[in-house]
mmCIF file of C-alpha atoms and ligand atoms in Angstrom:
data_model
loop_
_atom_site.group_PDB
_atom_site.id
_atom_site.type_symbol
_atom_site.label_atom_id
_atom_site.label_comp_id
_atom_site.label_asym_id
_atom_site.label_seq_id
_atom_site.Cartn_x
_atom_site.Cartn_y
_atom_site.Cartn_z
ATOM 1 C CA MET A 1 0.045 0.028 -0.044
ATOM 2 C CA PHE A 2 1.675 3.403 -1.049
ATOM 3 C CA HIS A 3 -0.108 6.815 -0.730
ATOM 4 C CA SER A 4 0.591 9.771 -2.886
ATOM 5 C CA GLY A 5 -0.675 12.940 -4.192
ATOM 6 C CA PHE A 6 -0.427 16.707 -4.505
ATOM 7 C CA VAL A 7 -1.094 19.119 -1.592
ATOM 8 C CA THR A 8 -1.668 22.792 -2.066
ATOM 9 C CA ILE A 9 -0.946 25.144 0.887
ATOM 10 C CA LEU A 10 -3.256 28.170 0.694
ATOM 11 C CA GLY A 11 -3.357 31.288 2.831
ATOM 12 C CA ARG A 12 -3.067 34.941 3.131
ATOM 13 C CA PRO A 13 0.371 36.511 2.981
ATOM 14 C CA ASN A 14 2.257 36.130 6.053
ATOM 15 C CA ALA A 15 0.148 33.178 7.490
ATOM 16 C CA GLY A 16 3.193 30.895 7.330
ATOM 17 C CA LYS A 17 2.968 28.918 4.195
ATOM 18 C CA SER A 18 6.717 28.963 3.288
ATOM 19 C CA THR A 19 7.616 28.173 6.676
ATOM 20 C CA LEU A 20 5.442 25.173 6.976
ATOM 21 C CA LEU A 21 6.718 23.888 3.627
ATOM 22 C CA ASN A 22 10.327 24.311 4.885
ATOM 23 C CA ALA A 23 9.582 22.689 8.259
ATOM 24 C CA LEU A 24 7.918 19.687 6.451
ATOM 25 C CA VAL A 25 10.567 19.229 3.758
ATOM 26 C CA GLY A 26 13.405 20.136 6.148
ATOM 27 C CA GLU A 27 15.412 22.285 3.666
ATOM 28 C CA LYS A 28 15.281 25.991 2.870
ATOM 29 C CA LEU A 29 13.315 25.767 -0.261
ATOM 30 C CA ALA A 30 10.760 28.472 -0.365
ATOM 31 C CA ILE A 31 11.804 31.976 0.457
ATOM 32 C CA ILE A 32 10.791 33.319 3.953
ATOM 33 C CA SER A 33 10.633 36.963 4.883
ATOM 34 C CA PRO A 34 8.631 39.010 7.320
ATOM 35 C CA LYS A 35 7.389 41.064 4.367
ATOM 36 C CA PRO A 36 4.379 39.783 2.389
ATOM 37 C CA GLN A 37 4.355 38.502 -1.217
ATOM 38 C CA THR A 38 7.830 37.069 -1.292
ATOM 39 C CA THR A 39 6.787 33.804 -2.817
ATOM 40 C CA ARG A 40 6.002 34.663 -6.521
ATOM 41 C CA ASN A 41 6.521 31.186 -8.034
ATOM 42 C CA ARG A 42 5.067 27.752 -7.041
ATOM 43 C CA ILE A 43 7.642 25.696 -5.396
ATOM 44 C CA GLN A 44 7.195 22.059 -4.850
ATOM 45 C CA GLY A 45 8.650 20.367 -1.970
ATOM 46 C CA ILE A 46 8.634 16.534 -2.139
ATOM 47 C CA LEU A 47 8.191 14.515 1.075
ATOM 48 C CA HIS A 48 9.111 10.995 1.281
ATOM 49 C CA LEU A 49 7.584 9.218 4.108
ATOM 50 C CA PRO A 50 8.510 5.682 5.194
ATOM 51 C CA LYS A 51 5.850 3.352 6.664
ATOM 52 C CA GLN A 52 5.341 4.080 10.265
ATOM 53 C CA GLY A 53 3.076 1.973 12.552
ATOM 54 C CA SER A 54 -0.423 1.868 10.735
ATOM 55 C CA ARG A 55 0.548 4.665 8.461
ATOM 56 C CA PRO A 56 1.539 3.501 4.876
ATOM 57 C CA ALA A 57 4.538 4.625 3.036
ATOM 58 C CA ALA A 58 3.803 7.835 1.067
ATOM 59 C CA GLN A 59 4.921 10.477 -1.054
ATOM 60 C CA ILE A 60 3.577 14.033 -0.548
ATOM 61 C CA ILE A 61 4.110 16.745 -3.083
ATOM 62 C CA LEU A 62 3.599 20.111 -1.591
ATOM 63 C CA VAL A 63 2.878 23.046 -3.769
ATOM 64 C CA ASP A 64 3.462 26.468 -2.123
ATOM 65 C CA THR A 65 1.248 29.266 -3.561
ATOM 66 C CA PRO A 66 1.984 32.834 -3.918
ATOM 67 C CA GLY A 67 0.352 34.849 -1.049
ATOM 68 C CA VAL A 68 -3.454 35.234 -2.090
ATOM 69 C CA HIS A 69 -4.334 38.811 -2.799
ATOM 70 C CA LYS A 70 -6.265 40.960 -5.264
ATOM 71 C CA PRO A 71 -4.670 41.107 -8.594
ATOM 72 C CA ASP A 72 -3.429 44.541 -9.414
ATOM 73 C CA SER A 73 -1.036 44.165 -12.170
ATOM 74 C CA SER A 74 0.062 41.547 -14.749
ATOM 75 C CA LEU A 75 2.447 39.990 -12.104
ATOM 76 C CA GLY A 76 -0.446 39.934 -9.580
ATOM 77 C CA ARG A 77 -2.744 38.232 -12.330
ATOM 78 C CA LYS A 78 -0.030 35.603 -13.050
ATOM 79 C CA MET A 79 0.356 34.784 -9.369
ATOM 80 C CA MET A 80 -3.565 34.255 -9.091
ATOM 81 C CA THR A 81 -3.668 32.122 -12.202
ATOM 82 C CA GLU A 82 -0.969 30.037 -10.427
ATOM 83 C CA VAL A 83 -2.890 29.679 -7.391
ATOM 84 C CA ARG A 84 -5.835 28.461 -9.278
ATOM 85 C CA GLU A 85 -3.775 26.048 -11.261
ATOM 86 C CA ALA A 86 -2.362 24.652 -8.198
ATOM 87 C CA LEU A 87 -5.888 24.107 -6.734
ATOM 88 C CA ASP A 88 -7.179 22.382 -9.873
ATOM 89 C CA ALA A 89 -4.568 19.595 -9.618
ATOM 90 C CA CYS A 90 -4.417 18.752 -6.073
ATOM 91 C CA ASP A 91 -5.721 16.003 -3.691
ATOM 92 C CA VAL A 92 -5.880 17.893 -0.411
ATOM 93 C CA VAL A 93 -6.176 21.556 0.313
ATOM 94 C CA LEU A 94 -4.396 22.947 3.376
ATOM 95 C CA VAL A 95 -5.727 26.326 4.408
ATOM 96 C CA ILE A 96 -3.191 27.958 6.803
ATOM 97 C CA ALA A 97 -4.260 30.681 8.990
ATOM 98 C CA ASP A 98 -2.536 32.910 11.517
ATOM 99 C CA ALA A 99 -4.185 32.055 14.905
ATOM 100 C CA ALA A 100 -2.841 35.110 16.506
ATOM 101 C CA ARG A 101 -5.013 37.344 14.272
ATOM 102 C CA ARG A 102 -8.693 37.842 14.162
ATOM 103 C CA LEU A 103 -10.752 36.758 11.159
ATOM 104 C CA ASP A 104 -11.121 39.416 8.393
ATOM 105 C CA PRO A 105 -12.616 39.469 4.860
ATOM 106 C CA SER A 106 -9.502 38.223 3.116
ATOM 107 C CA ASP A 107 -9.922 34.939 5.101
ATOM 108 C CA SER A 108 -13.341 34.430 3.481
ATOM 109 C CA PHE A 109 -11.430 35.147 0.048
ATOM 110 C CA VAL A 110 -9.062 32.338 0.885
ATOM 111 C CA LEU A 111 -11.923 29.912 1.731
ATOM 112 C CA ASP A 112 -13.968 30.960 -1.294
ATOM 113 C CA LEU A 113 -10.911 29.759 -3.362
ATOM 114 C CA ALA A 114 -10.726 26.605 -1.520
ATOM 115 C CA ARG A 115 -14.465 26.084 -2.112
ATOM 116 C CA GLN A 116 -14.138 26.653 -5.851
ATOM 117 C CA ALA A 117 -11.595 23.968 -6.178
ATOM 118 C CA ARG A 118 -13.997 21.488 -4.594
ATOM 119 C CA ALA A 119 -16.874 22.440 -6.875
ATOM 120 C CA ARG A 120 -14.543 22.093 -9.970
ATOM 121 C CA GLN A 121 -13.232 18.845 -8.844
ATOM 122 C CA LEU A 122 -16.594 17.208 -8.256
ATOM 123 C CA GLN A 123 -17.036 17.048 -11.935
ATOM 124 C CA THR A 124 -14.125 14.855 -12.461
ATOM 125 C CA ARG A 125 -13.706 12.992 -9.162
ATOM 126 C CA PRO A 126 -15.970 10.710 -7.183
ATOM 127 C CA SER A 127 -15.442 12.354 -3.892
ATOM 128 C CA MET A 128 -14.751 15.972 -2.700
ATOM 129 C CA THR A 129 -11.089 17.302 -2.080
ATOM 130 C CA PRO A 130 -10.688 17.573 1.503
ATOM 131 C CA VAL A 131 -9.740 20.901 3.097
ATOM 132 C CA PHE A 132 -7.760 21.012 6.214
ATOM 133 C CA LEU A 133 -7.600 24.193 8.370
ATOM 134 C CA LEU A 134 -4.147 24.664 10.051
ATOM 135 C CA LEU A 135 -4.284 27.182 12.798
ATOM 136 C CA ASN A 136 -0.489 28.433 12.731
ATOM 137 C CA LYS A 137 1.491 30.267 15.196
ATOM 138 C CA ILE A 138 -0.007 28.567 18.173
ATOM 139 C CA ASP A 139 3.247 29.226 20.017
ATOM 140 C CA LEU A 140 2.028 32.909 20.261
ATOM 141 C CA ILE A 141 -1.159 31.750 21.920
ATOM 142 C CA LYS A 142 -1.246 31.448 25.681
ATOM 143 C CA PRO A 143 -3.310 29.969 27.285
ATOM 144 C CA LYS A 144 -4.151 27.408 24.465
ATOM 145 C CA ASP A 145 -8.014 27.525 25.116
ATOM 146 C CA ARG A 146 -7.959 31.107 23.702
ATOM 147 C CA LEU A 147 -7.989 29.097 20.236
ATOM 148 C CA LEU A 148 -11.482 27.719 20.958
ATOM 149 C CA PRO A 149 -13.547 30.830 19.928
ATOM 150 C CA LEU A 150 -11.435 31.164 16.795
ATOM 151 C CA ILE A 151 -11.963 27.445 15.836
ATOM 152 C CA ASP A 152 -15.664 28.190 16.246
ATOM 153 C CA GLU A 153 -15.659 31.129 13.856
ATOM 154 C CA TYR A 154 -13.899 29.107 11.360
ATOM 155 C CA ARG A 155 -16.183 26.172 11.662
ATOM 156 C CA LYS A 156 -18.978 28.538 10.682
ATOM 157 C CA LEU A 157 -17.265 29.524 7.586
ATOM 158 C CA HIS A 158 -16.515 25.990 6.165
ATOM 159 C CA ASP A 159 -16.973 22.275 7.011
ATOM 160 C CA PHE A 160 -13.297 21.368 7.322
ATOM 161 C CA GLN A 161 -12.269 17.632 7.118
ATOM 162 C CA GLU A 162 -9.607 18.537 9.889
ATOM 163 C CA ILE A 163 -8.879 21.507 12.023
ATOM 164 C CA ILE A 164 -5.118 21.116 13.365
ATOM 165 C CA PRO A 165 -3.547 23.819 15.543
ATOM 166 C CA LEU A 166 0.216 23.873 14.981
ATOM 167 C CA SER A 167 3.301 26.074 14.894
ATOM 168 C CA ALA A 168 5.348 25.787 11.767
ATOM 169 C CA LEU A 169 8.075 27.778 13.330
ATOM 170 C CA LYS A 170 8.362 25.387 16.321
ATOM 171 C CA LYS A 171 7.555 22.215 14.365
ATOM 172 C CA ASP A 172 4.899 21.569 16.832
ATOM 173 C CA GLY A 173 1.916 19.547 15.534
ATOM 174 C CA LEU A 174 3.561 18.368 12.350
ATOM 175 C CA ALA A 175 3.578 14.699 13.125
ATOM 176 C CA LEU A 176 -0.279 14.802 13.466
ATOM 177 C CA LEU A 177 -0.598 16.761 10.278
ATOM 178 C CA LEU A 178 1.362 14.203 8.446
ATOM 179 C CA ASP A 179 -0.601 11.196 9.732
ATOM 180 C CA LYS A 180 -3.961 13.055 8.882
ATOM 181 C CA LEU A 181 -2.530 13.915 5.403
ATOM 182 C CA VAL A 182 -1.452 10.428 4.500
ATOM 183 C CA ALA A 183 -4.693 9.033 5.656
ATOM 184 C CA ALA A 184 -6.560 11.617 3.325
ATOM 185 C CA LEU A 185 -4.437 10.983 0.252
ATOM 186 C CA PRO A 186 -5.227 8.185 -2.227
ATOM 187 C CA ALA A 187 -3.436 5.071 -3.018
ATOM 188 C CA GLY A 188 -1.105 6.101 -5.933
ATOM 189 C CA PRO A 189 2.434 5.844 -7.490
ATOM 190 C CA ARG A 190 5.822 7.410 -6.538
ATOM 191 C CA TYR A 191 5.733 10.415 -8.748
ATOM 192 C CA PHE A 192 9.371 11.592 -7.952
ATOM 193 C CA PRO A 193 12.478 9.478 -7.220
ATOM 194 C CA GLU A 194 13.527 9.157 -3.705
ATOM 195 C CA GLY A 195 16.110 11.801 -2.523
ATOM 196 C CA GLN A 196 14.591 14.586 -4.883
ATOM 197 C CA PHE A 197 13.370 17.442 -2.631
ATOM 198 C CA THR A 198 12.183 20.001 -5.113
ATOM 199 C CA ASP A 199 11.744 20.257 -8.890
ATOM 200 C CA GLN A 200 13.065 23.802 -8.883
ATOM 201 C CA PRO A 201 16.459 24.171 -10.551
ATOM 202 C CA MET A 202 19.289 25.756 -8.695
ATOM 203 C CA ARG A 203 19.457 28.550 -11.223
ATOM 204 C CA PHE A 204 16.015 29.751 -10.102
ATOM 205 C CA MET A 205 16.797 29.230 -6.350
ATOM 206 C CA ALA A 206 19.837 31.519 -6.892
ATOM 207 C CA ALA A 207 17.578 34.405 -8.192
ATOM 208 C CA GLU A 208 15.231 33.963 -5.363
ATOM 209 C CA ILE A 209 18.087 34.144 -2.977
ATOM 210 C CA VAL A 210 19.292 37.460 -4.489
ATOM 211 C CA ARG A 211 15.707 38.750 -4.453
ATOM 212 C CA GLU A 212 15.209 37.784 -0.654
ATOM 213 C CA GLN A 213 18.639 39.521 0.202
ATOM 214 C CA ILE A 214 17.241 42.732 -1.516
ATOM 215 C CA LEU A 215 14.105 42.323 0.549
ATOM 216 C CA LEU A 216 16.139 42.144 3.713
ATOM 217 C CA ASP A 217 18.443 44.971 2.945
ATOM 218 C CA THR A 218 16.388 47.528 1.497
ATOM 219 C CA LYS A 219 13.180 49.257 2.461
ATOM 220 C CA GLU A 220 9.525 50.026 1.417
ATOM 221 C CA GLU A 221 8.888 50.109 -2.093
ATOM 222 C CA ILE A 222 12.175 48.891 -3.475
ATOM 223 C CA PRO A 223 11.647 45.041 -2.987
ATOM 224 C CA TYR A 224 8.276 45.103 -4.831
ATOM 225 C CA ALA A 225 9.629 47.166 -7.660
ATOM 226 C CA THR A 226 12.345 44.779 -8.240
ATOM 227 C CA THR A 227 12.766 41.266 -9.819
ATOM 228 C CA VAL A 228 15.960 39.163 -10.470
ATOM 229 C CA VAL A 229 16.682 37.277 -13.780
ATOM 230 C CA VAL A 230 19.874 34.985 -13.815
ATOM 231 C CA ASP A 231 21.597 35.560 -17.158
ATOM 232 C CA GLN A 232 24.364 33.152 -16.676
ATOM 233 C CA PHE A 233 24.781 30.015 -14.572
ATOM 234 C CA GLU A 234 27.850 28.047 -15.088
ATOM 235 C CA GLU A 235 28.552 24.940 -12.748
ATOM 236 C CA ASN A 236 32.089 23.747 -12.395
ATOM 237 C CA PRO A 237 32.999 21.307 -9.689
ATOM 238 C CA LYS A 238 34.769 23.868 -7.507
ATOM 239 C CA LEU A 239 33.404 27.234 -8.759
ATOM 240 C CA THR A 240 29.934 28.252 -9.932
ATOM 241 C CA ARG A 241 29.948 31.510 -12.013
ATOM 242 C CA ILE A 242 26.451 33.517 -11.695
ATOM 243 C CA ALA A 243 25.551 36.599 -13.441
ATOM 244 C CA ALA A 244 22.070 38.191 -12.558
ATOM 245 C CA THR A 245 20.364 41.159 -13.418
ATOM 246 C CA ILE A 246 18.120 42.974 -10.796
ATOM 247 C CA HIS A 247 15.261 44.847 -12.871
ATOM 248 C CA CYS A 248 13.812 47.890 -11.279
ATOM 249 C CA GLU A 249 11.408 50.620 -12.330
ATOM 250 C CA ARG A 250 12.999 53.916 -11.998
ATOM 251 C CA GLU A 251 16.481 55.669 -11.756
ATOM 252 C CA GLY A 252 15.900 56.473 -8.136
ATOM 253 C CA GLN A 253 15.428 52.826 -7.201
ATOM 254 C CA LYS A 254 18.539 51.959 -9.185
ATOM 255 C CA ALA A 255 20.483 54.533 -7.114
ATOM 256 C CA ILE A 256 19.245 52.943 -3.867
ATOM 257 C CA LEU A 257 19.895 49.401 -5.044
ATOM 258 C CA VAL A 258 23.476 50.449 -6.212
ATOM 259 C CA GLY A 259 24.202 52.697 -3.090
ATOM 260 C CA LYS A 260 26.931 55.081 -2.228
ATOM 261 C CA GLY A 261 29.930 53.893 -4.210
ATOM 262 C CA GLY A 262 28.221 50.620 -4.918
ATOM 263 C CA GLN A 263 27.930 49.629 -1.253
ATOM 264 C CA MET A 264 24.372 48.247 -1.261
ATOM 265 C CA LEU A 265 25.078 46.146 -4.420
ATOM 266 C CA LYS A 266 28.156 44.832 -2.604
ATOM 267 C CA LYS A 267 26.380 44.115 0.622
ATOM 268 C CA VAL A 268 23.367 42.256 -1.182
ATOM 269 C CA GLY A 269 25.932 40.385 -3.424
ATOM 270 C CA THR A 270 28.106 39.294 -0.562
ATOM 271 C CA ALA A 271 25.248 38.080 1.680
ATOM 272 C CA ALA A 272 23.575 36.308 -1.257
ATOM 273 C CA ARG A 273 26.918 34.797 -2.486
ATOM 274 C CA LEU A 274 27.553 33.229 0.947
ATOM 275 C CA ARG A 275 24.059 31.817 0.954
ATOM 276 C CA ILE A 276 24.176 30.208 -2.505
ATOM 277 C CA GLU A 277 27.616 28.691 -1.728
ATOM 278 C CA GLY A 278 25.859 26.940 1.259
ATOM 279 C CA MET A 279 23.186 25.705 -1.097
ATOM 280 C CA LEU A 280 25.462 24.542 -3.896
ATOM 281 C CA GLY A 281 28.445 23.465 -1.802
ATOM 282 C CA THR A 282 30.968 25.264 -4.140
ATOM 283 C CA LYS A 283 32.633 28.509 -4.328
ATOM 284 C CA VAL A 284 30.502 31.065 -6.056
ATOM 285 C CA PHE A 285 31.303 33.998 -8.291
ATOM 286 C CA LEU A 286 28.362 36.249 -8.298
ATOM 287 C CA GLU A 287 27.992 39.294 -10.558
ATOM 288 C CA LEU A 288 25.107 41.481 -10.086
ATOM 289 C CA PHE A 289 23.745 44.060 -12.340
ATOM 290 C CA VAL A 290 21.023 46.742 -11.910
ATOM 291 C CA LYS A 291 18.884 47.703 -14.874
ATOM 292 C CA VAL A 292 15.963 50.137 -15.181
ATOM 293 C CA SER A 293 13.179 48.305 -17.083
ATOM 294 C CA PRO A 294 10.127 50.710 -16.689
ATOM 295 C CA GLY A 295 6.796 48.991 -16.152
ATOM 296 C CA TRP A 296 8.225 45.513 -16.030
ATOM 297 C CA ARG A 297 5.446 44.437 -13.686
ATOM 298 C CA ASP A 298 2.859 45.319 -16.279
ATOM 299 C CA SER A 299 4.583 43.538 -19.165
ATOM 300 C CA ARG A 300 3.096 40.077 -19.715
ATOM 301 C CA GLU A 301 6.102 39.070 -21.728
ATOM 302 C CA PHE A 302 8.446 40.057 -18.887
ATOM 303 C CA VAL A 303 6.432 38.387 -16.281
ATOM 304 C CA GLU A 304 6.635 35.089 -18.378
ATOM 305 C CA GLN A 305 10.282 35.519 -18.603
ATOM 306 C CA LEU A 306 10.513 34.896 -14.947
ATOM 307 C CA ASP A 307 9.023 31.621 -15.182
ATOM 308 C CA TRP A 308 11.953 29.191 -14.935
ATOM 309 C CA ARG A 309 10.384 26.577 -17.130
ATOM 310 C CA ARG A 310 10.325 29.195 -19.814
ATOM 311 C CA GLN A 311 13.801 30.310 -19.106
ATOM 312 C CA LEU A 312 15.039 26.812 -19.425
ATOM 313 C CA GLU A 313 13.240 26.376 -22.692
ATOM 314 C CA ARG A 314 14.891 29.495 -24.094
ATOM 315 C CA ILE A 315 18.181 28.467 -22.963
ATOM 316 C CA PHE A 316 17.856 24.995 -24.376
ATOM 317 C CA GLY A 317 16.220 26.468 -27.600
ATOM 318 C CA LEU A 318 13.028 24.479 -27.090
ATOM 319 C CA ASP A 319 10.697 27.084 -28.085
HETATM 320 P P1 GDP B 1 3.988 33.249 3.960
HETATM 321 O O1 GDP B 1 3.809 34.529 3.350
HETATM 322 O O2 GDP B 1 2.509 32.488 4.217
HETATM 323 O O3 GDP B 1 4.787 32.292 3.040
HETATM 324 O O4 GDP B 1 4.593 33.113 5.380
HETATM 325 P P2 GDP B 1 6.104 33.092 5.658
HETATM 326 O O5 GDP B 1 6.357 31.479 5.913
HETATM 327 O O6 GDP B 1 6.891 33.728 5.011
HETATM 328 O O7 GDP B 1 5.987 33.412 7.392
HETATM 329 C C1 GDP B 1 5.685 34.996 7.602
HETATM 330 C C2 GDP B 1 6.282 35.242 8.832
HETATM 331 O O8 GDP B 1 5.567 34.530 9.997
HETATM 332 C C3 GDP B 1 7.775 34.896 9.131
HETATM 333 O O9 GDP B 1 8.287 36.012 9.884
HETATM 334 C C4 GDP B 1 7.832 33.716 9.825
HETATM 335 O O10 GDP B 1 8.883 33.489 10.723
HETATM 336 C C5 GDP B 1 6.499 33.902 10.802
HETATM 337 N N1 GDP B 1 5.956 32.418 11.261
HETATM 338 C C6 GDP B 1 5.571 31.473 10.417
HETATM 339 N N2 GDP B 1 5.204 30.288 11.125
HETATM 340 C C7 GDP B 1 5.292 30.751 12.448
HETATM 341 C C8 GDP B 1 4.742 30.322 13.802
HETATM 342 O O11 GDP B 1 4.512 28.991 13.858
HETATM 343 N N3 GDP B 1 5.038 30.932 14.926
HETATM 344 C C9 GDP B 1 5.632 32.192 14.867
HETATM 345 N N4 GDP B 1 5.597 32.865 15.969
HETATM 346 N N5 GDP B 1 5.835 32.757 13.641
HETATM 347 C C10 GDP B 1 5.771 32.109 12.570
HETATM 348 MG MG1 MG B 2 5.641 32.575 1.390
#
């Protein structure tokens, strides 16, 4: 008996989706930051679980979604399309909510999305896609019975198959989550070979690390006005050469990104290089360029360039 399937993690920005994914897969895959909307692309973490007691062996493919928000630009629309696509192809939906916050209208927006997935899948599946509610950040809730009114409020909004309080950060409640998940997944094949943890190539991860470093080192509008494209990625046994361009929207932003005498770019580059070296296990030579590309966020073509599959297709001349 082997269980397998695709699991979508859905939730408002900052609910803890990326933290949960990382806690489950045990590697730093998704990009985590205290600022919302840092996850722009779907990142799959793959969990290989051996048989344990009455729990059968299983493979869980986790699909991280961009933060759910109202689309306000081409990039925003692409993010929402990805959320919908992720929902259409999954076996269990995990709705993750911040238990330290009160419910507000955007929580219902997330639940509406989960409900739509169920409705669509009813046409092709004999049973409904289960939706679990994960009440995250319970490490911030003391005493624990303060959770009860919130659980009641959520129950009124939706008939969840499971409601599981947990802390993704402290890795509390994850074992129970895994047991319930495996039980809810259908019998199925091993989709990915053992030992594979993500289907995202290193090239894309490097761009995400540079982007996260910009998020950490600069303020306000800068991170949201920038995107990072890796132009060169050359892997040798001891040294990896990476060249990347940071695109921003205005000269003023470029000035901030470069900094006085190039200091900001140097700071971002050094920190990102150290982290990429940790990920690749080789020395890294990282070259960063800053370019003003006005209105990149509204250019459909540009946003599609960011998609790593398309990048690979272009590099290998498949299109
Ligand atoms: P995402 O936008 O949903 O992917 O959220 P992130 O995973 O990036 O997390 C947003 C913020 O919440 C980060 O600062 C995390 O460290 C924090 N966070 C996530 N899970 C927990 C948790 O269980 N407890 C606490 N206290 N903080 C958490
Ligand atoms: Mg995230």
